[in-house]
Amino acid sequence: MKQSKVFIPTMKEVPAGAEALSHRLLLKAGLIKQSTSGIYSYLPLAARVLNNIEAIVREEMERIDAVEILMPALQQAELWEESGRWNAYGPELMRLKDRNGREFALGPTHEEVVTSIVRDELKSYKQLPMTLFQIQSKFRDEKRPRFGLLRGREFIMKDAYSFHADEASLDESYQDMYNAYGRIFKRVGINARPVVADSGAIGGSHTHEFMALSEIGEDTIVYSEQSDYAANIEKAEVVYQPNEKHSELQSLTKIETPNIHTAQELATFLEKPLDEITKSMVFKVDGEFIMVLVRGHHELNDIKLKAYFETDNIELATEDEVVNLLGAKPGSLGPVFDKDIKVYADNYIQDLNNIVVGANEDGYHLLNANIGRDFDVEAFGDFRFILEGEPLADGSGVARFAEGIEVGQVFKLGTKYSESMNATFLDNQGKAQPLLMGCYGIGVSRTLSAIVEQNNDENGIIWPKSVTPFDLHLITINPKKDDQRELADQLYAQLKESFDVLYDDRKERAGVKFNDADLIGLPIRVVVGKNASEGIVEVKRRDTGDSEDVHVDDLGNYVNELYTKL
Ligand code: ATP
Ligand code: MG
């Protein structure tokens, strides 16, 4: 296409607030335009890249016998009430009413709709397994839309759902999908790593996230240098290796700790190491208050609490609730009390005795609190985040951390939706059973951003050839000169026989054209300039910056060979 006809509004300065590199580059190279917070238009170059990513996704889905459908984005509330998610999903669900006051949601995901479709049709084990997928815009009213396409409120997802008669069949499709995801991310030019993830409190037993490694990633990946262990930090298990620092029991002593609010402040005040201080937090679990203790240098992980108590309904108690319950504000709380509140403690609390805890009186703490003597612990468990350097659960060595962007997730749902929505089939004994399900998502628009996040240099994007919006950038340095324009026109006609060519025919200064070309980042650039009269053009690779003068007679072959090598 002629660049003069393509809408590519490149920018010199990107708006302040575009924190992620991919966000800045996509704006700067004229690929996206923000409509409002978390909502974007995909301009011509982005639309082409999306098409390329989607084509790869479709190929890989077909390869594992997943079939494409397209479900409605507008979903009636009744379906979500059946699954129990109309209430459970919370404020992320975009809700609206029709003219008659009937409630709807704009789909953030499609388990309900797909289950409602198949429950009337997939009635026999003979029709199973079956995997359906779609590529569609999703809507989530994210609390903090940010990083451009990485966390939008409207975004494009490939979502797939599989249906099975037994676990073995679900396992097989899960593995197929896992392998397909590996191929997809590799093909689109992303270095992604599958990690074990938390499957949430209800339903589902097994899940992996695919993480594109990136400094701005919102997720922390815990991995091993010695094995292929990799887990989301939310899930990464902490191994308890006792290292008891027990000394002679001292008597419980109340001390004044004025204006001390954090564990660090308390440690400094008492001149004790942070790891000898404890933090006491009150949570409401399914409406019941409990206290959880972790050591000062550890951080409580509420995802592990949810998994331990098998509920999603866990919240940190509010200041008012805590004051009502214990008579003191957070910062002065502790487990020594005469109340019917169960105390849970992280495993590593067991290493301590003569513990420092809040006195449940503002501005006071207790020294030398001891388990069994001054307070009881209902249960010890793994309630905290692992620290870098701690031993890994697979015994392979110590935890290393990396940041990542979740580009996809595969999930065994089990019968969560089929049971609540009554989707059953007849097994080979003629008995009605709930369908087993898996669900599998890829953030297509997030993937577009992740590709840019990983493929760039200081001058702009460097598209992998698998998804590039055009293969070649043909540029005339000065189209006002007849010899240049004529040669370029002729090469354009020739090259577009075998390649997608973006032909910069604009009457702009050479500097502007080169800057734009670097920003846009097509894999190969062919420049027609002052040697046009001799039939010589320059061919340059975007990734290495290597360039060579080539005679037009050899150009076809040269570019073909170079392109195959990329
Ligand atoms: P996150 O933890 O990042 O909010 P999620 O786990 O809620 O994502 P899923 O329900 O697993 O997301 O959705 C499947 C895929 O859709 C994700 O792996 C991600 O790539 C993409 N995705 C989810 N939320 C967004 C968003 N707000 N903007 C862009 N892509 C998203
Ligand atoms: Mg996810």
Short mmCIF file of C-alpha atoms and ligand atoms in Angstrom, two decimals, residues 140 142 149-152 155 157 406-409 441-443 446, ligand 1:
data_model
loop_
_atom_site.label_atom_id
_atom_site.label_comp_id
_atom_site.label_asym_id
_atom_site.label_seq_id
_atom_site.Cartn_x
_atom_site.Cartn_y
_atom_site.Cartn_z
CA ARG A 140 -14.13 -5.62 32.21
CA GLU A 142 -10.94 -2.79 35.60
CA LEU A 149 -3.57 -2.40 25.64
CA LEU A 150 -2.07 -4.43 28.48
CA ARG A 151 -4.92 -3.71 30.88
CA GLY A 152 -7.88 -2.34 29.02
CA PHE A 155 -9.95 -5.86 24.91
CA MET A 157 -9.61 -12.28 23.76
CA GLU A 406 -0.01 -12.86 31.72
CA VAL A 407 -0.75 -13.37 28.02
CA GLY A 408 -2.76 -16.56 28.38
CA GLN A 409 -4.20 -19.04 30.81
CA GLY A 441 -7.90 -17.71 27.21
CA ILE A 442 -5.41 -15.65 25.26
CA GLY A 443 -5.38 -11.89 25.53
CA ARG A 446 -2.48 -7.82 25.31
P1 ATP B 1 -5.45 -10.45 34.97
O1 ATP B 1 -5.02 -11.32 36.13
O2 ATP B 1 -4.31 -9.87 34.21
O3 ATP B 1 -6.50 -9.45 35.34
P2 ATP B 1 -7.22 -12.56 34.31
O4 ATP B 1 -6.50 -13.72 34.90
O5 ATP B 1 -8.34 -11.95 35.03
O6 ATP B 1 -6.16 -11.42 33.94
P3 ATP B 1 -8.40 -14.26 32.32
O7 ATP B 1 -9.77 -14.27 32.82
O8 ATP B 1 -7.49 -15.41 32.57
O9 ATP B 1 -7.68 -12.91 32.83
O10 ATP B 1 -8.46 -13.87 30.77
C1 ATP B 1 -7.70 -14.51 29.75
C2 ATP B 1 -6.66 -13.58 29.18
O11 ATP B 1 -7.21 -12.33 28.78
C3 ATP B 1 -5.57 -13.21 30.16
O12 ATP B 1 -4.58 -14.22 30.23
C4 ATP B 1 -5.03 -11.93 29.58
O13 ATP B 1 -4.08 -12.20 28.58
C5 ATP B 1 -6.25 -11.31 28.92
N1 ATP B 1 -6.79 -10.20 29.74
C6 ATP B 1 -7.45 -10.29 30.91
N2 ATP B 1 -7.80 -9.09 31.36
C7 ATP B 1 -7.36 -8.19 30.44
C8 ATP B 1 -7.43 -6.77 30.32
N3 ATP B 1 -8.03 -6.03 31.23
N4 ATP B 1 -6.88 -6.19 29.23
C9 ATP B 1 -6.27 -6.92 28.29
N5 ATP B 1 -6.18 -8.27 28.34
C10 ATP B 1 -6.71 -8.90 29.40
#
